[in-house]
Amino acid sequence: AELRKASKRLSCHKRYKIQKKIREHHRKVRKEAKKHRHRKPKKDPGIPSAAPFKEELLREAEQRKRRLEELKQKQKLNRQKEHEKKRKLEAKKNAAPIKEEAEGKKSSPKSKGKTKKLLNKNSKKSFCRELMKVLEASDVVLEVLDARDPMGCRCPQLEQAVTCSGGNKKLLLVLNKTDLVPKDNTKKWLDYLKKEFPTVAFKSAAVMKDKNMQQQVTKRRARVNFSETSQYFGSKCLLKLLQDYGKTQDKAIQVGVVGFPNVGKSSIINSLKGKRTCNVGLTRGVTKAMQTVHLDKQTKILDSPSIIADPSNSALTLALRSIIEPEASDSAAVLEGVKAIINNCSKQQVIMHYSIPDFRDPEEFLSLLAQKRGMLKKGGVPDIENAATLVLGDWTGARTKYYTEPPGFQKPPAYLTEQKIAEMQEGFNLNILEQENSKTVQAFKHPSSSSSIAFQSAGMTNGTIEENKVIEEGSEWGHMETSKEEEEESTESDDDDDDEDNMEEDYDDDDDNIKELTRKAKPGKGQRDPTDSREERAGNERSRSLSFSLDKPADEDDAYDFNTDYV
């Protein structure tokens, strides 16, 4: 026997009761909605087509909207700076007891050994210690320069330490990445630099083939063209120069390779060896300790960590020569560095290189670049922080081709006398070196001046090569603070409370300014109230501190207000 389904019929009393409950619920919902006034937003009608000066009104509305976004961005950067300052103060306070404990343990020699072992390999002090090891053990020091900005890659402290060290140490300049600058510019720099130190033109290999890489390629059945990335020029000239010098010394020589980050130190060693022996990468500070590579029985090469740029350098120099990665550094510092780079470039060449329209300032350049590359935040706002990181990575890497002109008047540094120049050139055949350099320059294709960006160099970069002069930054490296920060601690701690009060007042003022701007930028109706116009005039008088004015005329009583923004 089949089971019958339950009937859905209800008694009238129960059905009427359910309907009554539903009506009461709907009545309650309507009452709550009326209380909170959740009204449906009215659609913006826009500016009528028949309205005069329609294009000007739309342009003014767009300008006001852009100004509002710029103001918000400036306030955001100010908040980030204040937050970074507070974080540094907290780090100093937390590090104070650790310093006291370390000072108490200095008396015992065992504690000294432990503190040395506790230094991180990524710390600046560790980098300086390894760099000094290379300088002390080397008979010949190769200072690697980026051909795009050779003067900015020179470190006077390093050159002075080598030339004044005694012991018959030699210093050679290696002009790397010559394939990224015009041919005439390379020749000018070779003529300029050879008057101070022997200079070798070089083009290192970006990618070196090794057994592991070949196995990976064959397993994936992919075709990788190494013809361009694995080509290198100038290695025979440099190798012959070192071997001839070793024969004059009648002993095996050690050659140290030094320089600032991303100039191609490890790539030069790989090119001299003919295979990949040192790790290379686009990130800064890949080499963290001294590495030894045997070229032959008489020549040994020492790879070193990068030179630490002194914090007293300009923002432009720190952006290009700092060992900190753009992703790991403060966004405000990255923006400041990119602004300095753009301000020192040819504007028209930057526009052609990035294929963007004309811009007024670096902030607008980053905004246009972010829009073109699709770097947008919530609401379609351009992400200028990521755009700045991208630009800085292109300039420190090998993607952007730019060049600098050598100084018109050559004045050697004070530590480089004529006697020192003669000592550095002794033992090298300069005539053969000049011939080999000309062959190297003619061996490969150079970019034209029109396809490269003219750049204004900031001059030599001051570096820190002694461990006791290193200034560790807690926000970037997370290590022990230095004596300089201890001196500033007393003054900054006194001003901390005042800074917090001022910061709160600034935020309140900024919020009032934003509210005033948004009130004016919102679309309104055609009719205006005279009382509203008086309130707007009073608000405009209070907001005159802003860099732009959005005042509305208060004497007009027209039926349609053309100053009202419709976006």
Tab-separated table of N, CA and C in Angstrom, residues 55-142:
chain	number	residue	atom	x	y	z
A	55	GLU	N	32.210	71.719	-21.076
A	55	GLU	CA	33.551	71.136	-21.031
A	55	GLU	C	34.389	71.747	-19.910
A	56	GLU	N	34.254	73.080	-19.713
A	56	GLU	CA	35.020	73.722	-18.644
A	56	GLU	C	34.586	73.225	-17.273
A	57	LEU	N	33.275	73.031	-17.123
A	57	LEU	CA	32.777	72.543	-15.837
A	57	LEU	C	33.275	71.123	-15.558
A	58	LEU	N	33.252	70.279	-16.580
A	58	LEU	CA	33.755	68.918	-16.390
A	58	LEU	C	35.249	68.926	-16.070
A	59	ARG	N	36.004	69.817	-16.724
A	59	ARG	CA	37.433	69.908	-16.465
A	59	ARG	C	37.717	70.360	-15.029
A	60	GLU	N	36.916	71.365	-14.577
A	60	GLU	CA	37.096	71.849	-13.211
A	60	GLU	C	36.768	70.756	-12.191
A	61	ALA	N	35.716	69.995	-12.467
A	61	ALA	CA	35.345	68.916	-11.558
A	61	ALA	C	36.438	67.853	-11.489
A	62	GLU	N	37.054	67.544	-12.658
A	62	GLU	CA	38.123	66.554	-12.680
A	62	GLU	C	39.347	67.057	-11.922
A	63	GLN	N	39.640	68.368	-12.061
A	63	GLN	CA	40.784	68.931	-11.339
A	63	GLN	C	40.567	68.882	-9.830
A	64	ARG	N	39.337	69.205	-9.401
A	64	ARG	CA	39.043	69.148	-7.964
A	64	ARG	C	39.166	67.724	-7.434
A	65	LYS	N	38.704	66.777	-8.217
A	65	LYS	CA	38.799	65.387	-7.788
A	65	LYS	C	40.263	64.955	-7.675
A	66	ARG	N	41.108	65.384	-8.638
A	66	ARG	CA	42.523	65.040	-8.597
A	66	ARG	C	43.218	65.685	-7.394
A	67	ARG	N	42.858	66.949	-7.136
A	67	ARG	CA	43.460	67.632	-5.991
A	67	ARG	C	43.093	66.947	-4.676
A	68	LEU	N	41.857	66.492	-4.591
A	68	LEU	CA	41.427	65.796	-3.386
A	68	LEU	C	42.222	64.504	-3.189
A	69	GLU	N	42.465	63.768	-4.281
A	69	GLU	CA	43.247	62.542	-4.182
A	69	GLU	C	44.693	62.845	-3.779
A	70	GLU	N	45.262	63.935	-4.345
A	70	GLU	CA	46.634	64.309	-3.976
A	70	GLU	C	46.730	64.664	-2.498
A	71	LEU	N	45.719	65.388	-1.998
A	71	LEU	CA	45.728	65.747	-0.588
A	71	LEU	C	45.652	64.512	0.295
A	72	LYS	N	44.813	63.560	-0.083
A	72	LYS	CA	44.708	62.316	0.695
A	72	LYS	C	46.032	61.547	0.666
A	73	GLN	N	46.703	61.561	-0.515
A	73	GLN	CA	47.961	60.838	-0.623
A	73	GLN	C	49.036	61.467	0.257
A	74	LYS	N	49.091	62.805	0.292
A	74	LYS	CA	50.065	63.479	1.147
A	74	LYS	C	49.814	63.174	2.622
A	75	GLN	N	48.545	63.175	3.006
A	75	GLN	CA	48.221	62.859	4.393
A	75	GLN	C	48.607	61.417	4.736
A	76	LYS	N	48.443	60.522	3.773
A	76	LYS	CA	48.811	59.127	4.015
A	76	LYS	C	50.317	58.996	4.223
A	77	LEU	N	51.095	59.709	3.392
A	77	LEU	CA	52.546	59.663	3.535
A	77	LEU	C	52.993	60.243	4.868
A	78	ASN	N	52.332	61.339	5.293
A	78	ASN	CA	52.672	61.922	6.597
A	78	ASN	C	52.390	60.952	7.733
A	79	ARG	N	51.266	60.251	7.627
A	79	ARG	CA	50.942	59.259	8.663
A	79	ARG	C	51.953	58.123	8.682
A	80	GLN	N	52.406	57.703	7.482
A	80	GLN	CA	53.408	56.634	7.433
A	80	GLN	C	54.722	57.075	8.061
A	81	LYS	N	55.133	58.322	7.806
A	81	LYS	CA	56.366	58.827	8.399
A	81	LYS	C	56.265	58.877	9.921
A	82	GLU	N	55.126	59.354	10.429
A	82	GLU	CA	54.946	59.417	11.873
A	82	GLU	C	54.951	58.022	12.483
A	83	HIS	N	54.307	57.068	11.780
A	83	HIS	CA	54.278	55.693	12.287
A	83	HIS	C	55.686	55.102	12.313
A	84	GLU	N	56.487	55.385	11.265
A	84	GLU	CA	57.863	54.884	11.218
A	84	GLU	C	58.690	55.493	12.342
A	85	LYS	N	58.466	56.773	12.620
A	85	LYS	CA	59.207	57.435	13.690
A	85	LYS	C	58.875	56.813	15.048
A	86	LYS	N	57.595	56.555	15.291
A	86	LYS	CA	57.192	55.924	16.553
A	86	LYS	C	57.799	54.529	16.685
A	87	ARG	N	57.812	53.809	15.564
A	87	ARG	CA	58.342	52.446	15.614
A	87	ARG	C	59.836	52.452	15.934
A	88	LYS	N	60.574	53.433	15.386
A	88	LYS	CA	61.995	53.536	15.701
A	88	LYS	C	62.222	53.847	17.173
A	89	LEU	N	61.385	54.753	17.729
A	89	LEU	CA	61.516	55.088	19.141
A	89	LEU	C	61.253	53.874	20.028
A	90	GLU	N	60.235	53.085	19.660
A	90	GLU	CA	59.934	51.881	20.433
A	90	GLU	C	61.086	50.867	20.334
A	91	ALA	N	61.676	50.764	19.120
A	91	ALA	CA	62.791	49.825	18.954
A	91	ALA	C	63.987	50.238	19.808
A	92	LYS	N	64.227	51.553	19.915
A	92	LYS	CA	65.329	52.027	20.750
A	92	LYS	C	65.095	51.711	22.219
A	93	LYS	N	63.842	51.940	22.679
A	93	LYS	CA	63.522	51.661	24.076
A	93	LYS	C	63.677	50.177	24.398
A	94	ASN	N	63.257	49.322	23.447
A	94	ASN	CA	63.376	47.878	23.676
A	94	ASN	C	64.825	47.407	23.621
A	95	ALA	N	65.649	48.108	22.814
A	95	ALA	CA	67.045	47.688	22.671
A	95	ALA	C	67.928	48.183	23.806
A	96	ALA	N	67.437	49.139	24.617
A	96	ALA	CA	68.258	49.700	25.693
A	96	ALA	C	68.698	48.643	26.705
A	97	PRO	N	67.804	47.799	27.244
A	97	PRO	CA	68.282	46.771	28.189
A	97	PRO	C	69.223	45.752	27.560
A	98	ILE	N	69.032	45.473	26.268
A	98	ILE	CA	69.922	44.518	25.597
A	98	ILE	C	71.333	45.090	25.518
A	99	LYS	N	71.425	46.412	25.255
A	99	LYS	CA	72.750	47.047	25.184
A	99	LYS	C	73.449	46.997	26.535
A	100	GLU	N	72.680	47.241	27.608
A	100	GLU	CA	73.287	47.229	28.939
A	100	GLU	C	73.862	45.858	29.258
A	101	GLU	N	73.116	44.812	28.898
A	101	GLU	CA	73.615	43.456	29.138
A	101	GLU	C	74.888	43.191	28.324
A	102	ALA	N	74.892	43.662	27.052
A	102	ALA	CA	76.063	43.440	26.200
A	102	ALA	C	77.281	44.185	26.735
A	103	GLU	N	77.070	45.428	27.247
A	103	GLU	CA	78.187	46.189	27.812
A	103	GLU	C	78.735	45.530	29.078
A	104	GLY	N	77.857	44.899	29.865
A	104	GLY	CA	78.315	44.241	31.080
A	104	GLY	C	79.147	43.005	30.814
A	105	LYS	N	78.934	42.380	29.652
A	105	LYS	CA	79.665	41.158	29.321
A	105	LYS	C	80.929	41.404	28.496
A	106	LYS	N	81.255	42.680	28.235
A	106	LYS	CA	82.414	42.987	27.395
A	106	LYS	C	83.742	42.620	28.071
A	107	SER	N	83.757	42.560	29.385
A	107	SER	CA	85.018	42.331	30.095
A	107	SER	C	85.615	40.958	29.804
A	108	SER	N	84.782	39.947	29.617
A	108	SER	CA	85.281	38.596	29.395
A	108	SER	C	85.562	38.370	27.916
A	109	PRO	N	86.676	37.715	27.548
A	109	PRO	CA	86.988	37.483	26.128
A	109	PRO	C	86.022	36.510	25.470
A	110	LYS	N	85.442	35.599	26.266
A	110	LYS	CA	84.492	34.642	25.683
A	110	LYS	C	83.255	35.351	25.172
A	111	SER	N	82.814	36.375	25.922
A	111	SER	CA	81.616	37.100	25.492
A	111	SER	C	81.863	37.836	24.193
A	112	LYS	N	83.121	38.318	23.974
A	112	LYS	CA	83.424	39.006	22.729
A	112	LYS	C	83.266	38.062	21.549
A	113	GLY	N	83.750	36.842	21.711
A	113	GLY	CA	83.609	35.877	20.633
A	113	GLY	C	82.154	35.552	20.342
A	114	LYS	N	81.341	35.496	21.409
A	114	LYS	CA	79.930	35.193	21.218
A	114	LYS	C	79.216	36.320	20.482
A	115	THR	N	79.501	37.581	20.849
A	115	THR	CA	78.834	38.698	20.188
A	115	THR	C	79.195	38.764	18.720
A	116	LYS	N	80.430	38.396	18.376
A	116	LYS	CA	80.808	38.389	16.971
A	116	LYS	C	80.036	37.317	16.206
A	117	LYS	N	79.840	36.166	16.866
A	117	LYS	CA	79.101	35.099	16.197
A	117	LYS	C	77.637	35.439	16.045
A	118	LEU	N	77.120	36.290	16.942
A	118	LEU	CA	75.702	36.617	16.877
A	118	LEU	C	75.359	37.557	15.728
A	119	LEU	N	76.358	38.205	15.119
A	119	LEU	CA	76.074	39.114	14.015
A	119	LEU	C	75.474	38.346	12.844
A	120	ASN	N	74.406	38.886	12.307
A	120	ASN	CA	73.734	38.242	11.189
A	120	ASN	C	74.552	38.423	9.915
A	121	LYS	N	74.458	37.462	9.009
A	121	LYS	CA	75.164	37.583	7.741
A	121	LYS	C	74.630	38.739	6.905
A	122	ASN	N	73.367	39.123	7.129
A	122	ASN	CA	72.772	40.217	6.369
A	122	ASN	C	73.087	41.580	6.963
A	123	SER	N	73.780	41.632	8.106
A	123	SER	CA	74.028	42.910	8.752
A	123	SER	C	75.108	43.681	8.011
A	124	LYS	N	75.059	45.001	8.145
A	124	LYS	CA	76.035	45.854	7.470
A	124	LYS	C	77.428	45.655	8.051
A	125	LYS	N	77.509	45.406	9.336
A	125	LYS	CA	78.809	45.179	9.958
A	125	LYS	C	79.473	43.919	9.388
A	126	SER	N	78.675	42.894	9.162
A	126	SER	CA	79.212	41.667	8.580
A	126	SER	C	79.722	41.927	7.169
A	127	PHE	N	78.981	42.745	6.404
A	127	PHE	CA	79.403	43.076	5.047
A	127	PHE	C	80.748	43.807	5.070
A	128	CYS	N	80.891	44.784	5.979
A	128	CYS	CA	82.138	45.552	6.064
A	128	CYS	C	83.314	44.669	6.484
A	129	ARG	N	83.054	43.746	7.402
A	129	ARG	CA	84.115	42.857	7.866
A	129	ARG	C	84.622	41.977	6.725
A	130	GLU	N	83.695	41.435	5.934
A	130	GLU	CA	84.086	40.587	4.809
A	130	GLU	C	84.790	41.408	3.733
A	131	LEU	N	84.334	42.654	3.526
A	131	LEU	CA	84.981	43.515	2.538
A	131	LEU	C	86.421	43.835	2.936
A	132	MET	N	86.647	44.101	4.212
A	132	MET	CA	88.007	44.386	4.683
A	132	MET	C	88.904	43.154	4.550
A	133	LYS	N	88.343	41.963	4.737
A	133	LYS	CA	89.125	40.741	4.522
A	133	LYS	C	89.630	40.672	3.085
A	134	VAL	N	88.742	40.999	2.136
A	134	VAL	CA	89.114	40.950	0.715
A	134	VAL	C	90.196	41.985	0.411
A	135	LEU	N	90.047	43.205	0.943
A	135	LEU	CA	91.021	44.258	0.671
A	135	LEU	C	92.393	43.912	1.251
A	136	GLU	N	92.414	43.336	2.438
A	136	GLU	CA	93.692	42.991	3.064
A	136	GLU	C	94.394	41.836	2.352
A	137	ALA	N	93.619	40.891	1.826
A	137	ALA	CA	94.220	39.708	1.204
A	137	ALA	C	94.548	39.906	-0.265
A	138	SER	N	94.134	41.004	-0.892
A	138	SER	CA	94.270	41.179	-2.338
A	138	SER	C	95.572	41.886	-2.678
A	139	ASP	N	96.177	41.439	-3.788
A	139	ASP	CA	97.313	42.149	-4.389
A	139	ASP	C	96.830	43.163	-5.423
A	140	VAL	N	95.742	42.840	-6.119
A	140	VAL	CA	95.129	43.732	-7.103
A	140	VAL	C	93.642	43.836	-6.753
A	141	VAL	N	93.131	45.063	-6.707
A	141	VAL	CA	91.725	45.301	-6.388
A	141	VAL	C	91.022	45.804	-7.648
A	142	LEU	N	89.959	45.115	-8.062
A	142	LEU	CA	89.130	45.531	-9.196
A	142	LEU	C	87.913	46.257	-8.665
